[in-house]
Amino acid sequence: MGFVYTGLYIALALIVAGILSWLFRAALVTVMPRQTARALRTAPLTASFGMLTVLLYVLVALFAPLIAPFAEREVVGAQYLAWEAPYYLGTDALGRDMLTRLIYGARNTVGIAFATTALAFIVGSLLGLWAATVGGWVDQLLSRFVDALMAIPALIFSLLLLTIFGTSVLSLILVIAAVDATRVFRLARSVAQGIVVMDYIEAAKLRGEGMWRLITREILPNAMAPLVAEFGLRFCFVFLSISALSFLGLGIKPPTADWGSMVKENAALITFGDITPLLPAGAIAWLTVAVNFVVDWQLHRASGLKE
Amino acid sequence: MDKPVLLQIKGLQIDGRSGDTWSPIVKGVDLTLHKGEVLGLIGESGAGKSTLGLAAMGFVRDGCRISGGSIEFNGIDLINAPEADRHGLRGKRIAYVAQSAAASFNPAHRLFDQYAEMPVVHGVSTAAKAQADAIDLYAKMRLPYPDQIGFRYPHQVSGGQLQRAMTAMAMSCRPDLIIFDEPTTALDVTTQIEVLAAIRDIVAQFDTAAIYITHDLAVVAQMADRIKVLLKGAEVEEADTRTMLSAPRDDYTKSLWSVRNFARAVQPAAAGAPLVSVQNISAGYGTALVLDKVSFDIHKRRTVAVVGESGSGKSTAARVITGLLPPFSGQVLFDGKPLPASYKSRPRELLRQTQMIYQMADTALNPKLPLRDLIGRPAQMYLGLQGKALETRIRDLLNLIELDPDTYIDRLPSELSGGQKQRVGIARALAAEPQFIICDEVTSALDQIVAEGILRLLDKLQSEFDLAYMFITHDLATVKAIADDVVVMQYGMVVEQGPKAEMFSPPHAPYTELLLSSVPEMDPDWLSGLLADRASALPAKA
Amino acid sequence: MNAVYRMIGQRLLFGVLTLLIISIVIFGATELLPGDLARALLGQSATPETLAALREQLGLNEPAYIRYFNWLGAALQGDFGVSMANKRPIADLISSRLGNTLFLALYAAAMSVPLSLLLGVLAALWRNSLFDRTANALALSAISFPEFFVAYILVFWLAQAGFFPSMSNVNATTGFAERLYLCFLPALTLTLVVTAHMMRMTRAAIINLMAQPYIEMARLKGMSPLRVILRHALPNALAPIINVVALNLAYLITGVVVVEVVFVYPGLGQLMVDAVSNRDIAVVQAIALIFAAAYVLLNLLADVLSTLSNPRLLHAR
């Protein structure tokens, strides 16, 4: 019987999500400027669901102290209390309020993942565009170096670096950013290589344009669409990596509220049939699914426009 | 025509989707084809001729739909027949020969296997019988080593041979009808002749009906019994080939026929020192030699056409002159002074003097920049124009290329037609106020009427601004229209060069002769005559 | 054919070179430490005497390149040194666990590779159908889920009800059938994660080709949709598909880390996580080297296979 109820709940949740996404898209279309609105009108429901979710997460992260009923690290009761007011989602292994920690997790986990992605992205894409534009030995040197680093699996390389630099938040950000920058580099380089062979780049070179202008005015605007999509995908990847490391006890450490380590701390409950530890895991999954939906739509749109 | 009707299309309408809306591609076309008859479908890009050709097989591309009319093949309603019936007809009764054989053969399978696929799947023959048949047809198509060529993969066979192998494949089930969709457009002129002759023979031999789609009037004149002219998805007129060529009724047809009449006024002979002098250039990529001791001069106010087929090195010559490819040996003089080999070491003032116009305007214009920036940037960079002066200059340039500044100045390239884009490419070159412009196949991606407009514009600008042109092309008609001097290239060497009048009158170098005689003419008897001439000139082969 | 042998030879050489560079990176990473390894290990408790003793013990007084060659030479003979945490030889720690990890990865591969190829081909065949859309949305979700989420959902559904154990505590004496049963949930978790990715890429590799003129030609030759996909698209999509499969198999080997922890499975991943927490650098280096080698070898294999699948390379002009 449990399965039947679960199925019903899922169906109900999907319907509600669908309605909300539809409303959200309708609202966006009326609010946004005309050009954007036209693009939005063709967005599938999955994409508007994704955008709605991202907006929700950003709001929760920004206003966490206002929304959360308790303080982030405050012990408010006994351990593992049931889902009852005022602890709507119960308490964790140390008696801290689960809902509060989930809300603060949006700030910590997502914030750190975002900062890491941004860092990886700026470094990786600038180097990648530069390498493709200059070509020659600079490109060869950078590319072979990145190839060698990429031949080591990402998680393993991160673990190795974390062993050496220790598992503080700063080293976590730097290590993951460094590992991911290699992936961004490779994408940015290959996108730029497709653009560099175009006649308009040849024309700009023959005109005598400098490197900076070549990259910013001629190449970057044409590389924007795949790079933005890559940013979304990279964010998901970084977010999942950080969560995995935290889950393994090697990432963001308690008492900071973080979704990955919250799963780890409370995992024992699952074997007793309590789904509380699945909530932070679900929060991670929900956001990555949402971002992927938006990226998928953008990629689809970009490939459709090419034809 | 007393032969029975094979294909009957009535009031056919086909729509294509762009975004959410459907717009018509074929607008109510009628077509009747009798057994064993060859119908030429002619029109410019966007005329809907390929779509119509595919519809004759009951096939529409993804993103298109048939919205009205009827297609009847041998009494079978192709629109309403079950999908399985159409599968059964395609390849077996109606076959297709595509424009690019190199792309239309599956790279993963041998030619024999691809030949045998239709007879075997359609249950006409066995693999072994089909193979024997293929050898026979390959021989009929005059392919070399007909008993072995089928064991090769497509990438191991040349373009002209592949096109013949594809025609043989289309014949494999002895269909009633073959659709030829621009089968020789991607080939060099000297290769085209062989393919045209082979196609014509085999169609006649098996008494197969054909629809021959092309944009080249001279080609269709050789191949078709009747010609139908299409414009923007609608029929303009239809008549038998000789009538159509000698007495077209419609104005549009007449304009198509007259395109080839443009010719630049005869210029006085070249005098004084050349503006650009290419001296003994040898160049290539890696160790491969693409240019072998090439020399030619370009004088002020003159157009030098560099002619050759693919692989002749004509574009490489342009890359050496612009400095993109430093040569192994030799030098280029500009105004009597040697140019630095690489563009990187040329001062800005020298870069300004040489501008380039490209074949594909689509890739030559940054798609993210409006015309204002595309045209304005050289003026800003080289001439230091700013603000009001720059704006005025951009508007002047747009007027020069006959685009209304108020409408177009803020448009992106994607909002322009092919011909308009090419005009913007010209404006960008002019904005630098150069003395010398290299035109690399600037008209070959355009329809004839549009191309004609571009040639006229280039000619007008040349006299207005005293420009020297280097005009790279494979098309001898373009050479006739615009050149003052001609350089003929083959395998990286200059075969012959001189003023146009000399080049187009005998005696010719052997390769020039071959090139000139291979250009199709509007005379329906041209191909037969040429083949007869060549057969008598050559000793009979064993 | 000679060109192919030369190409494969080049790839092999390149693979060996990559492995060599990786070993340098893995070894050299310790040199990035501020101060040195001994100081980092001892931290606050360092006194000059303990530091000197530890340096002696670790051989830190030798120049780096000598230590590298000593380390690599020993590693090639299966000697990875001694764990700093429990002073046992690392080779002993690793040997039994390596087998367990490989077993789990192969188990998941045996389920996921055929399944994903089948689903990918079907999705391409019925593209834009309800099946395709559903499969795509599910696959996208499965890719987005953290592995521990998938794992715990399976535990919640399948282990709770008592179908399968939530802990996969195998040991050397566990029989094959028993092993399959105990490892089912971790293998299923991995299968769900990699199948989604492989299916999407298989579909994309095939659909990418559907706009090719030779596919239109095959349709115009009157071939059925299934035949168009199997005979005309698939052979040309082999190279990307092989690469995706290899990438995911490589991922299976390294991706086991999280899954092993969830199911308390005695594999290399568990060991590595413990070693990272203890900063037992020698163990981490050894396992990283093994994982990286497996990863490189799989990619190398894919490279060679996709070279062989390309008729342009196989049959030179």
XYZ file of C-alpha atoms in Angstrom, chain C residues 34-288:
255
model
C 53.961 24.911 2.578
C 56.954 23.666 4.568
C 57.020 19.950 3.939
C 55.049 16.778 4.493
C 56.487 16.161 7.926
C 55.516 19.616 9.160
C 52.068 19.263 7.688
C 51.570 15.902 9.330
C 52.761 16.931 12.740
C 51.083 20.312 12.669
C 51.029 22.102 16.046
C 52.753 19.290 17.872
C 55.962 19.586 15.849
C 59.219 19.842 17.721
C 62.575 19.945 15.961
C 63.315 16.394 17.126
C 60.039 14.817 16.008
C 60.291 16.688 12.697
C 63.767 15.396 12.028
C 62.768 11.872 12.974
C 59.724 11.921 10.705
C 61.731 13.402 7.837
C 64.243 10.594 8.225
C 61.438 8.040 8.303
C 59.761 9.467 5.192
C 63.063 9.855 3.346
C 62.420 13.569 2.978
C 66.109 14.380 3.136
C 66.661 13.000 -0.363
C 66.061 15.296 -3.351
C 62.555 15.115 -4.791
C 63.390 13.405 -8.091
C 65.231 10.562 -6.291
C 62.243 10.035 -4.018
C 59.957 10.067 -7.076
C 61.903 7.364 -8.872
C 62.150 5.286 -5.720
C 58.409 5.622 -5.189
C 57.499 4.852 -8.810
C 59.934 1.943 -9.042
C 58.516 0.360 -5.904
C 54.924 1.054 -6.977
C 55.507 -0.707 -10.297
C 56.522 -3.781 -8.317
C 53.381 -3.547 -6.218
C 55.045 -1.974 -3.202
C 53.308 1.237 -2.216
C 55.076 1.670 1.125
C 53.531 1.657 4.559
C 50.382 3.347 5.814
C 51.162 6.149 8.242
C 47.974 5.564 10.165
C 48.336 1.902 11.069
C 51.867 1.047 9.847
C 50.614 -1.830 7.696
C 51.910 -2.317 4.141
C 49.614 -0.463 1.755
C 49.693 -3.302 -0.766
C 47.993 -5.574 1.777
C 45.318 -2.973 2.516
C 44.601 -2.496 -1.147
C 44.717 -5.978 -2.614
C 41.454 -7.422 -1.274
C 39.583 -4.142 -1.649
C 40.628 -3.610 -5.257
C 38.884 -6.856 -6.185
C 35.705 -5.753 -4.395
C 35.670 -2.389 -6.156
C 36.227 -3.962 -9.565
C 33.472 -6.479 -8.875
C 30.994 -3.731 -8.063
C 31.984 -1.669 -11.109
C 31.686 -4.655 -13.452
C 28.358 -5.619 -11.896
C 26.979 -2.147 -12.587
C 28.516 -2.075 -16.070
C 26.925 -5.406 -16.990
C 23.514 -3.968 -16.132
C 23.896 -0.431 -17.429
C 25.696 -0.729 -20.775
C 23.173 -2.960 -22.602
C 20.259 -1.170 -20.980
C 21.438 2.302 -21.905
C 22.315 1.393 -25.495
C 18.896 -0.171 -25.989
C 17.088 2.803 -24.444
C 19.229 5.249 -26.416
C 18.479 3.581 -29.747
C 14.769 3.362 -28.936
C 14.623 7.011 -27.898
C 16.319 7.969 -31.172
C 13.957 5.778 -33.162
C 10.850 7.189 -31.492
C 12.247 10.683 -31.097
C 9.855 13.328 -29.811
C 7.387 10.626 -28.831
C 5.991 10.320 -25.322
C 8.500 7.538 -24.624
C 11.376 9.768 -25.707
C 10.221 12.731 -23.646
C 9.624 10.659 -20.528
C 12.933 8.837 -20.870
C 14.696 12.155 -21.340
C 13.105 13.867 -18.368
C 13.830 10.838 -16.145
C 17.404 10.631 -17.397
C 17.964 14.315 -16.802
C 16.657 13.926 -13.264
C 18.797 10.863 -12.579
C 21.895 12.738 -13.728
C 21.024 15.631 -11.446
C 20.539 13.558 -8.307
C 23.437 13.213 -5.922
C 24.433 9.558 -5.724
C 23.711 9.335 -2.015
C 20.186 10.558 -2.682
C 19.569 7.773 -5.187
C 21.216 5.313 -2.819
C 19.117 6.288 0.193
C 15.894 6.286 -1.822
C 16.674 2.720 -2.858
C 17.481 1.849 0.735
C 14.242 3.441 1.848
C 12.166 1.546 -0.699
C 13.917 -1.764 -1.198
C 15.912 -2.343 1.982
C 13.172 -1.111 4.322
C 10.757 -3.658 2.926
C 13.444 -6.296 3.432
C 14.048 -7.173 -0.219
C 17.744 -6.383 -0.138
C 20.265 -5.634 2.605
C 21.143 -1.999 3.217
C 24.718 -2.929 4.057
C 26.895 -4.839 1.656
C 29.324 -6.441 4.087
C 31.099 -8.973 1.932
C 34.351 -10.699 2.823
C 36.801 -13.056 1.166
C 34.627 -16.107 1.830
C 31.370 -14.710 0.401
C 30.163 -16.823 -2.535
C 29.377 -15.376 -5.983
C 25.569 -15.590 -5.776
C 25.616 -14.181 -2.257
C 27.837 -11.363 -3.473
C 25.437 -10.529 -6.300
C 22.596 -10.347 -3.778
C 24.493 -8.283 -1.208
C 25.798 -5.848 -3.818
C 22.530 -5.408 -5.672
C 21.582 -2.033 -4.183
C 24.977 -0.349 -4.669
C 25.169 -1.758 -8.200
C 21.634 -0.548 -8.940
C 22.493 2.916 -7.643
C 25.480 3.146 -9.959
C 23.452 1.723 -12.838
C 20.761 4.377 -12.470
C 23.319 7.163 -12.447
C 25.401 6.070 -15.447
C 22.570 4.627 -17.556
C 20.934 8.026 -17.753
C 24.077 9.637 -19.035
C 24.918 6.912 -21.537
C 21.367 6.784 -22.832
C 21.273 10.526 -23.448
C 24.593 10.504 -25.229
C 23.694 7.484 -27.378
C 20.491 9.176 -28.423
C 22.298 12.448 -29.122
C 25.038 10.705 -31.111
C 22.438 9.064 -33.343
C 20.200 12.114 -33.684
C 23.196 14.277 -34.566
C 23.587 12.152 -37.660
C 19.931 12.249 -38.687
C 20.460 15.521 -40.570
C 23.263 13.988 -42.646
C 22.528 13.700 -46.373
C 23.309 9.969 -46.347
C 20.542 9.390 -43.813
C 18.074 11.211 -46.041
C 19.428 9.102 -48.902
C 18.751 5.907 -46.949
C 15.181 7.058 -46.329
C 14.803 7.877 -50.016
C 16.063 4.408 -50.838
C 12.907 3.222 -49.088
C 14.582 1.798 -45.979
C 12.504 1.368 -42.825
C 13.157 3.718 -39.869
C 14.675 0.891 -37.810
C 17.001 -0.085 -40.623
C 17.968 3.555 -41.178
C 19.024 3.805 -37.540
C 20.676 0.420 -37.123
C 22.448 0.149 -40.455
C 23.011 3.740 -41.518
C 23.250 5.854 -38.372
C 24.622 3.503 -35.727
C 27.860 2.470 -37.514
C 28.734 6.131 -37.885
C 27.799 6.945 -34.294
C 30.059 4.224 -32.879
C 33.007 6.458 -32.088
C 31.113 8.866 -29.811
C 29.159 6.012 -28.239
C 32.311 4.027 -27.464
C 33.810 7.104 -25.880
C 30.760 7.727 -23.740
C 30.666 4.120 -22.578
C 34.354 4.252 -21.675
C 33.903 7.525 -19.859
C 31.076 6.064 -17.816
C 32.915 2.835 -17.046
C 35.800 4.948 -15.843
C 33.295 6.911 -13.822
C 31.953 3.673 -12.344
C 35.396 2.840 -10.998
C 35.864 6.208 -9.344
C 32.207 6.931 -8.659
C 32.033 3.972 -6.315
C 33.536 6.126 -3.556
C 30.262 7.628 -2.358
C 28.261 4.466 -2.958
C 30.766 2.368 -1.022
C 30.450 4.692 1.932
C 26.638 4.583 1.886
C 26.522 0.791 1.779
C 29.589 0.304 3.978
C 31.138 -1.765 1.227
C 34.768 -2.765 1.822
C 36.261 -1.304 -1.359
C 39.020 1.097 -2.332
C 36.745 4.103 -2.101
C 36.063 3.575 1.615
C 39.740 3.152 2.218
C 40.525 6.329 0.344
C 37.974 8.395 2.258
C 39.409 7.166 5.565
C 42.921 7.898 4.363
C 41.955 11.430 3.344
C 40.428 12.088 6.777
C 43.602 10.810 8.454
C 45.776 12.627 5.919
C 47.451 9.296 5.280
C 49.120 10.622 2.171
C 50.907 7.462 1.041
C 47.642 5.523 0.923
C 45.864 8.334 -0.928
C 48.665 8.502 -3.470
C 48.579 4.757 -4.045
C 44.820 4.638 -4.578
C 44.831 7.774 -6.718
